CSV table of C-alpha atoms and ligand atoms in Angstrom, one decimal:
chain,number,residue,atom,x,y,z
A,1,MET,CA,19.7,-15.3,-25.6
A,2,LYS,CA,17.7,-12.2,-25.7
A,3,VAL,CA,15.1,-13.9,-27.8
A,4,ILE,CA,14.8,-16.8,-25.4
A,5,ARG,CA,14.4,-14.4,-22.5
A,6,MET,CA,11.7,-12.4,-24.2
A,7,SER,CA,9.8,-15.5,-25.1
A,8,ILE,CA,9.6,-16.5,-21.5
A,9,LEU,CA,9.0,-13.0,-20.2
A,10,LEU,CA,6.4,-11.9,-22.6
A,11,PRO,CA,3.6,-14.2,-21.4
A,12,LEU,CA,4.4,-13.3,-17.8
A,13,ILE,CA,4.5,-9.6,-18.5
A,14,GLY,CA,1.3,-9.9,-20.4
A,15,LEU,CA,-0.4,-11.5,-17.4
A,16,LEU,CA,1.0,-8.8,-15.2
A,17,LEU,CA,-0.4,-6.1,-17.5
A,18,LEU,CA,-3.8,-7.8,-17.5
A,19,ALA,CA,-3.7,-7.9,-13.7
A,20,THR,CA,-3.2,-4.1,-13.6
A,21,ALA,CA,-5.4,-3.2,-16.5
A,22,GLY,CA,-8.5,-1.3,-16.0
A,23,THR,CA,-7.1,0.6,-13.0
A,24,GLY,CA,-6.7,3.7,-15.1
A,25,ASP,CA,-4.0,6.2,-14.3
A,26,ALA,CA,-5.8,9.4,-13.5
A,27,HIS,CA,-3.7,10.0,-10.5
A,28,ASN,CA,-0.4,8.7,-9.1
A,29,ILE,CA,0.1,9.5,-5.4
A,30,THR,CA,3.8,8.7,-5.5
A,31,HIS,CA,4.2,11.2,-8.3
A,32,ILE,CA,2.1,13.9,-6.5
A,33,LEU,CA,4.0,13.6,-3.3
A,34,ALA,CA,7.5,13.4,-4.9
A,35,LYS,CA,7.3,17.2,-5.4
A,36,TYR,CA,7.3,17.7,-1.6
A,37,PRO,CA,10.5,16.5,0.1
A,38,GLU,CA,8.8,17.1,3.5
A,39,PHE,CA,6.6,14.1,2.8
A,40,SER,CA,9.3,11.8,1.5
A,41,THR,CA,9.0,9.3,4.4
A,42,PHE,CA,5.3,9.2,4.2
A,43,ASN,CA,5.5,8.7,0.4
A,44,HIS,CA,8.1,5.9,0.9
A,45,TYR,CA,5.8,4.0,3.3
A,46,LEU,CA,2.9,4.4,1.0
A,47,THR,CA,5.0,2.5,-1.6
A,48,THR,CA,6.4,-0.2,0.7
A,49,THR,CA,3.0,-1.0,2.2
A,50,HIS,CA,1.4,-1.1,-1.3
A,51,LEU,CA,-1.1,1.5,-0.2
A,52,ALA,CA,0.0,3.8,-3.1
A,53,ALA,CA,-1.4,1.3,-5.6
A,54,GLU,CA,-4.6,1.1,-3.5
A,55,ILE,CA,-4.9,4.9,-3.6
A,56,ASN,CA,-4.2,5.1,-7.4
A,57,ARG,CA,-6.9,2.5,-8.0
A,58,ARG,CA,-9.6,4.4,-6.2
A,59,ARG,CA,-11.6,7.3,-7.3
A,60,THR,CA,-12.8,9.9,-4.8
A,61,ILE,CA,-10.2,9.6,-2.1
A,62,THR,CA,-8.5,11.8,0.5
A,63,VAL,CA,-4.9,11.2,1.6
A,64,CYS,CA,-3.9,12.8,4.9
A,65,ALA,CA,-0.1,13.2,4.7
A,66,VAL,CA,2.1,13.8,7.7
A,67,ASP,CA,5.6,15.4,7.3
A,68,ASN,CA,8.9,13.6,8.0
A,69,SER,CA,9.0,14.6,11.6
A,70,GLY,CA,5.5,13.2,12.1
A,71,MET,CA,6.6,10.0,10.4
A,72,SER,CA,9.7,9.6,12.6
A,73,GLU,CA,7.4,9.8,15.6
A,74,LEU,CA,5.5,6.9,14.2
A,75,LEU,CA,8.6,5.0,13.3
A,76,SER,CA,10.0,5.4,16.8
A,77,GLY,CA,7.2,3.1,17.9
A,78,HIS,CA,9.1,0.2,16.1
A,79,TYR,CA,6.0,-1.3,14.7
A,80,SER,CA,6.0,-4.0,12.1
A,81,LEU,CA,5.5,-3.0,8.6
A,82,TYR,CA,2.1,-4.7,8.8
A,83,THR,CA,1.0,-2.4,11.7
A,84,ILE,CA,2.4,0.7,10.0
A,85,LYS,CA,0.2,-0.2,7.0
A,86,ASN,CA,-2.8,-0.5,9.3
A,87,ILE,CA,-2.0,2.9,10.9
A,88,LEU,CA,-1.5,4.5,7.5
A,89,ARG,CA,-4.7,3.1,6.2
A,90,LEU,CA,-6.5,5.4,8.7
A,91,HIS,CA,-5.0,8.3,6.8
A,92,ILE,CA,-6.8,7.4,3.6
A,93,PHE,CA,-10.4,8.3,3.4
A,94,ALA,CA,-12.8,6.7,0.9
A,95,ASP,CA,-14.3,10.1,0.2
A,96,TYR,CA,-13.2,13.5,-1.2
A,97,PHE,CA,-12.4,16.2,1.3
A,98,GLY,CA,-10.9,19.3,-0.2
A,99,SER,CA,-10.1,22.3,1.9
A,100,LYS,CA,-13.4,23.9,1.0
A,101,LYS,CA,-15.4,20.9,2.0
A,102,LEU,CA,-13.5,20.5,5.3
A,103,HIS,CA,-14.3,24.1,6.2
A,104,HIS,CA,-18.0,23.6,5.5
A,105,ILE,CA,-18.7,20.5,7.6
A,106,THR,CA,-22.2,20.9,8.7
A,107,LYS,CA,-23.2,20.4,12.3
A,108,GLY,CA,-19.6,20.7,13.4
A,109,SER,CA,-18.5,17.2,12.8
A,110,THR,CA,-18.7,14.3,10.4
A,111,THR,CA,-17.6,10.7,10.3
A,112,THR,CA,-15.8,9.2,7.4
A,113,SER,CA,-14.6,5.7,6.6
A,114,SER,CA,-10.9,5.1,6.1
A,115,LEU,CA,-9.3,2.4,4.1
A,116,PHE,CA,-8.9,0.6,7.4
A,117,GLN,CA,-12.6,0.2,7.4
A,118,ALA,CA,-13.1,-0.1,3.7
A,119,THR,CA,-10.7,-3.0,3.3
A,120,GLY,CA,-12.7,-5.1,5.6
A,121,ASP,CA,-10.1,-5.7,8.3
A,122,ALA,CA,-12.0,-3.6,10.8
A,123,SER,CA,-15.1,-4.7,12.6
A,124,GLY,CA,-17.8,-2.4,13.9
A,125,THR,CA,-16.8,1.2,13.8
A,126,PHE,CA,-13.1,0.6,13.8
A,127,GLY,CA,-11.5,2.5,11.0
A,128,TYR,CA,-13.9,5.5,11.0
A,129,VAL,CA,-12.4,8.9,11.5
A,130,ASN,CA,-14.2,11.8,13.1
A,131,ILE,CA,-13.6,15.1,11.4
A,132,THR,CA,-14.5,18.1,13.6
A,133,ASN,CA,-14.8,21.7,12.7
A,134,MET,CA,-13.5,23.3,15.8
A,135,LYS,CA,-13.6,26.9,17.1
A,136,GLY,CA,-11.5,29.3,15.1
A,137,GLY,CA,-11.7,27.4,11.9
A,138,LYS,CA,-9.4,24.6,13.1
A,139,ILE,CA,-10.2,21.2,11.9
A,140,GLY,CA,-9.5,18.1,14.0
A,141,PHE,CA,-9.2,14.5,13.0
A,142,THR,CA,-9.8,11.7,15.5
A,143,PRO,CA,-10.1,8.0,14.8
A,144,VAL,CA,-13.4,6.8,16.3
A,145,VAL,CA,-12.4,4.5,19.1
A,146,VAL,CA,-14.8,1.9,20.4
A,147,SER,CA,-12.6,0.2,22.8
A,148,ASP,CA,-12.1,2.2,26.1
A,149,THR,CA,-8.4,2.4,25.4
A,150,ARG,CA,-8.4,5.8,23.9
A,151,PRO,CA,-4.9,7.1,24.1
A,152,ASP,CA,-4.6,10.0,26.3
A,153,GLY,CA,-2.3,12.9,26.3
A,154,GLN,CA,-1.7,12.6,22.5
A,155,PRO,CA,-2.1,15.8,20.6
A,156,MET,CA,-5.1,15.8,18.2
A,157,ALA,CA,-4.2,15.8,14.5
A,158,THR,CA,-5.3,19.0,12.9
A,159,PHE,CA,-5.6,20.2,9.3
A,160,VAL,CA,-2.4,22.0,8.3
A,161,LYS,CA,-2.9,22.7,4.6
A,162,SER,CA,-4.1,21.4,1.3
A,163,VAL,CA,-1.3,19.9,-0.7
A,164,GLU,CA,-3.0,19.1,-4.0
A,165,GLU,CA,-6.6,18.8,-5.0
A,166,PHE,CA,-8.1,17.2,-8.1
A,167,PRO,CA,-11.8,17.6,-7.5
A,168,TYR,CA,-13.5,15.1,-7.0
A,169,ASN,CA,-10.9,12.5,-7.6
A,170,ILE,CA,-8.1,12.9,-5.0
A,171,SER,CA,-7.4,15.4,-2.3
A,172,VAL,CA,-4.0,15.4,-0.6
A,173,ILE,CA,-4.0,17.3,2.6
A,174,GLN,CA,-1.4,17.7,5.4
A,175,ILE,CA,-2.3,17.0,9.0
A,176,SER,CA,-0.2,17.8,12.0
A,177,HIS,CA,0.2,14.4,13.5
A,178,ILE,CA,-0.3,10.7,12.9
A,179,LEU,CA,-3.8,9.5,13.6
A,180,SER,CA,-3.3,6.9,16.3
A,181,SER,CA,-5.7,4.3,17.2
A,182,PRO,CA,-5.2,1.4,19.6
A,183,ASP,CA,-7.3,-0.6,17.2
A,184,ALA,CA,-4.9,0.0,14.3
A,185,GLU,CA,-1.9,-0.5,16.5
A,186,ALA,CA,-3.1,-3.7,18.1
A,187,PRO,CA,-0.8,-6.6,17.4
A,188,THR,CA,-2.4,-8.7,14.7
A,189,ALA,CA,-1.2,-12.0,13.4
A,190,SER,CA,1.1,-10.9,10.6
A,191,PRO,CA,0.8,-12.7,7.3
A,192,THR,CA,4.6,-13.4,7.5
A,193,ASP,CA,3.7,-16.2,9.8
A,194,VAL,CA,2.3,-17.9,6.8
A,195,ASN,CA,4.8,-20.1,5.0
A,196,ILE,CA,4.3,-18.7,1.5
A,197,THR,CA,6.0,-21.5,-0.4
A,198,THR,CA,3.8,-24.1,1.4
A,199,LEU,CA,0.8,-21.9,0.7
A,200,MET,CA,1.6,-21.8,-3.0
A,201,ALA,CA,2.1,-25.5,-3.2
A,202,GLU,CA,-1.4,-25.9,-1.6
A,203,GLN,CA,-2.8,-23.7,-4.3
A,204,GLY,CA,-1.6,-26.0,-7.1
A,205,CYS,CA,1.6,-24.1,-7.8
A,206,LYS,CA,4.0,-26.6,-6.4
A,207,SER,CA,6.4,-26.5,-9.3
A,208,PHE,CA,6.7,-22.8,-9.1
A,209,SER,CA,7.2,-22.8,-5.4
A,210,ASP,CA,10.0,-25.4,-5.8
A,211,LEU,CA,11.7,-23.0,-8.3
A,212,ILE,CA,11.4,-20.3,-5.7
A,213,MET,CA,12.8,-22.5,-2.9
A,214,ALA,CA,15.7,-23.3,-5.2
A,215,ASP,CA,16.6,-19.7,-5.5
A,216,SER,CA,17.5,-18.3,-2.1
A,217,GLY,CA,17.5,-14.6,-3.1
A,218,VAL,CA,14.0,-14.9,-4.4
A,219,GLY,CA,12.7,-16.7,-1.4
A,220,ASP,CA,13.9,-13.8,0.8
A,221,THR,CA,12.3,-11.2,-1.4
A,222,PHE,CA,9.0,-13.0,-1.3
A,223,ALA,CA,9.1,-13.2,2.5
A,224,LEU,CA,10.0,-9.5,2.8
A,225,SER,CA,7.2,-8.4,0.4
A,226,VAL,CA,4.5,-10.4,2.1
A,227,GLU,CA,4.8,-8.2,5.2
A,228,GLY,CA,3.7,-5.2,3.2
A,229,GLY,CA,0.9,-7.3,1.6
A,230,LEU,CA,1.4,-8.7,-1.8
A,231,THR,CA,-0.3,-10.5,-4.6
A,232,ILE,CA,1.6,-13.2,-6.1
A,233,PHE,CA,1.0,-14.2,-9.6
A,234,CYS,CA,1.3,-17.9,-9.2
A,235,PRO,CA,1.6,-19.9,-12.4
A,236,SER,CA,0.0,-23.4,-12.4
A,237,ASP,CA,2.1,-26.5,-12.5
A,238,SER,CA,1.3,-27.1,-16.2
A,239,ALA,CA,2.4,-23.5,-17.1
A,240,VAL,CA,5.6,-24.0,-15.3
A,241,LYS,CA,6.2,-27.3,-17.0
A,242,SER,CA,6.1,-25.6,-20.4
A,243,PHE,CA,8.6,-22.9,-19.5
A,244,ILE,CA,11.1,-25.1,-17.6
A,245,PRO,CA,13.1,-26.0,-20.7
A,246,SER,CA,13.8,-22.4,-21.5
A,247,TYR,CA,14.1,-21.5,-17.9
A,248,LYS,CA,16.9,-24.0,-17.5
A,249,ASN,CA,18.9,-22.1,-20.1
A,250,LEU,CA,18.9,-18.8,-18.2
A,251,THR,CA,21.8,-17.7,-16.1
A,252,SER,CA,21.1,-17.7,-12.4
A,253,GLY,CA,20.6,-13.9,-12.6
A,254,GLY,CA,18.1,-14.4,-15.4
A,255,LYS,CA,16.2,-17.0,-13.3
A,256,THR,CA,16.0,-14.7,-10.3
A,257,SER,CA,14.6,-11.8,-12.3
A,258,LEU,CA,12.1,-14.1,-14.0
A,259,LEU,CA,10.9,-15.4,-10.6
A,260,LEU,CA,10.7,-11.9,-9.2
A,261,CYS,CA,8.4,-11.0,-12.1
A,262,CYS,CA,5.8,-13.0,-10.3
A,263,CYS,CA,5.9,-10.7,-7.4
A,264,PRO,CA,4.5,-7.4,-8.9
A,265,THR,CA,6.3,-5.0,-6.6
A,266,SER,CA,9.7,-6.3,-7.3
A,267,CYS,CA,8.8,-6.8,-10.9
A,268,SER,CA,8.2,-3.1,-11.6
A,269,THR,CA,11.7,-2.3,-10.6
A,270,ARG,CA,13.6,-5.4,-11.6
A,271,CYS,CA,11.9,-7.0,-14.5
A,272,ARG,CA,12.4,-4.1,-16.9
A,273,ARG,CA,16.1,-4.3,-16.4
A,274,SER,CA,16.4,-7.9,-17.7
B,1,LIG,C1,4.0,6.9,-10.3
B,1,LIG,O1,4.9,7.9,-10.2
B,1,LIG,C2,6.2,7.4,-9.8
B,1,LIG,C3,7.1,8.6,-9.5
B,1,LIG,O2,7.0,9.6,-10.5
B,1,LIG,C4,6.7,6.5,-10.9
B,1,LIG,O3,8.0,5.9,-10.5
B,1,LIG,C5,5.7,5.3,-11.1
B,1,LIG,O4,6.1,4.5,-12.1
B,1,LIG,C6,4.3,5.8,-11.3
B,1,LIG,N1,3.4,4.7,-11.3
B,1,LIG,C7,2.5,4.5,-12.2
B,1,LIG,C8,1.6,3.3,-12.0
B,1,LIG,O5,2.4,5.2,-13.2
B,2,LIG,C1,-16.9,13.5,16.9
B,2,LIG,O1,-16.3,14.6,17.6
B,2,LIG,C2,-17.2,15.5,18.1
B,2,LIG,C3,-16.5,16.6,18.7
B,2,LIG,O2,-15.4,16.1,19.5
B,2,LIG,C4,-18.1,14.7,19.1
B,2,LIG,O3,-19.1,15.6,19.6
B,2,LIG,C5,-18.8,13.6,18.4
B,2,LIG,O4,-19.5,12.8,19.4
B,2,LIG,C6,-17.7,12.7,17.8
B,2,LIG,N1,-18.4,11.6,17.0
B,2,LIG,C7,-18.1,10.3,17.1
B,2,LIG,C8,-18.9,9.4,16.3
B,2,LIG,O5,-17.1,10.0,17.8
B,3,LIG,C1,-10.7,12.9,-12.5
B,3,LIG,O1,-10.6,11.6,-13.1
B,3,LIG,C2,-11.2,11.6,-14.4
B,3,LIG,C3,-11.2,10.1,-14.9
B,3,LIG,O2,-10.3,9.3,-14.2
B,3,LIG,C4,-10.4,12.5,-15.3
B,3,LIG,O3,-10.9,12.4,-16.6
B,3,LIG,C5,-10.4,13.9,-14.8
B,3,LIG,O4,-9.6,14.7,-15.6
B,3,LIG,C6,-9.9,13.9,-13.4
B,3,LIG,N1,-10.1,15.3,-12.8
B,3,LIG,C7,-9.1,16.0,-12.3
B,3,LIG,C8,-9.5,17.3,-11.8
B,3,LIG,O5,-8.0,15.6,-12.2
B,4,LIG,C1,8.4,-23.3,4.3
B,4,LIG,O1,8.2,-24.7,4.1
B,4,LIG,C2,9.2,-25.4,3.4
B,4,LIG,C3,8.7,-26.8,3.1
B,4,LIG,O2,8.0,-27.3,4.2
B,4,LIG,C4,10.5,-25.3,4.2
B,4,LIG,O3,11.5,-26.0,3.5
B,4,LIG,C5,10.9,-23.9,4.4
B,4,LIG,O4,12.0,-23.7,5.2
B,4,LIG,C6,9.7,-23.1,5.0
B,4,LIG,N1,10.1,-21.7,5.0
B,4,LIG,C7,10.0,-20.9,6.1
B,4,LIG,C8,10.3,-19.4,5.9
B,4,LIG,O5,9.6,-21.3,7.2
B,5,LIG,C1,18.8,-24.4,-24.4
B,5,LIG,O1,20.2,-24.3,-24.8
B,5,LIG,C2,20.6,-25.4,-25.6
B,5,LIG,C3,22.1,-25.3,-25.8
B,5,LIG,O2,22.5,-24.0,-26.2
B,5,LIG,C4,19.8,-25.5,-26.9
B,5,LIG,O3,20.2,-26.6,-27.7
B,5,LIG,C5,18.3,-25.6,-26.6
B,5,LIG,O4,17.5,-25.5,-27.8
B,5,LIG,C6,17.9,-24.5,-25.6
B,5,LIG,N1,16.5,-24.7,-25.2
B,5,LIG,C7,15.6,-23.8,-25.3
B,5,LIG,C8,14.2,-24.2,-24.9
B,5,LIG,O5,15.8,-22.7,-25.7
């Protein structure tokens, strides 16, 4: 039984490894933040929104972490996971700002692009963050807002401390509040509205999507993950055809874990166990 399972799993695992190869592992934001219980909520959301993988993939990056009370303020807004992801993307800068660099910002302020800008969802100047060196050495962070809907009465996020710095790869700093921006919070059509099984069928993976449909537990996992953004490794109809005979021999639990392997997030936690 074990041999049969491995023979099915190996090609899939191989493909998954290929998909993640070349990303290097110079830093692991989940691991860095795990040492700081005060950032556990922030860390959790970096993982569920898949932003952690995005951070680990990039070189020269700054992560502005907020503590658990700052995160509960954000969560009290009852945003969808998709919106939370957009908001958190504002907290990741595509540039390196260590404490030293922050305190030496010339001309008082600088504008940097966040992942909200870098990932192409933002138009114009949406997704830029203004970093201001204020009087008394205080450093403020404000999302550059182009719409005239700048939220008023909200406290400005300020630099609290440097958490960890690996010059010039990754700088993790703490800021006092969530960076809020009406642009990031604006309700956007969430990808959950997309029927993922139909989408896969359209992409030539009908056999695979039929397998997913037949396994209710898997269908739900796919639907849940898509809200956080996900890449599905979608095997073609001919690939599925060749593994169907062995697939049919698996227990239903075995079938489920195999299907979940095609969904990289679930895979990392579940695939190894099978
Ligand atoms: C990053 O660190 C976390 C926690 O230590 C670990 O569970 C995870 O597997 C690591 N990720 C990678 C890609 O090494
Ligand atoms: C950045 O903030 C400073 C100080 O508040 C302000 O003078 C400057 O105009 C801002 N820049 C942008 C692009 O919003
Ligand atoms: C930065 O990343 C490079 C390559 O990924 C690595 O060799 C180097 O040790 C890292 N520097 C620090 C300070 O972590
Ligand atoms: C997606 O489409 C399939 C086939 O049309 C349908 O059976 C299924 O219920 C749909 N799923 C969702 C979540 O709407
Ligand atoms: C599936 O199980 C049957 C009965 O145990 C066996 O004869 C057959 O060879 C198995 N098929 C595959 C592809 O492993």
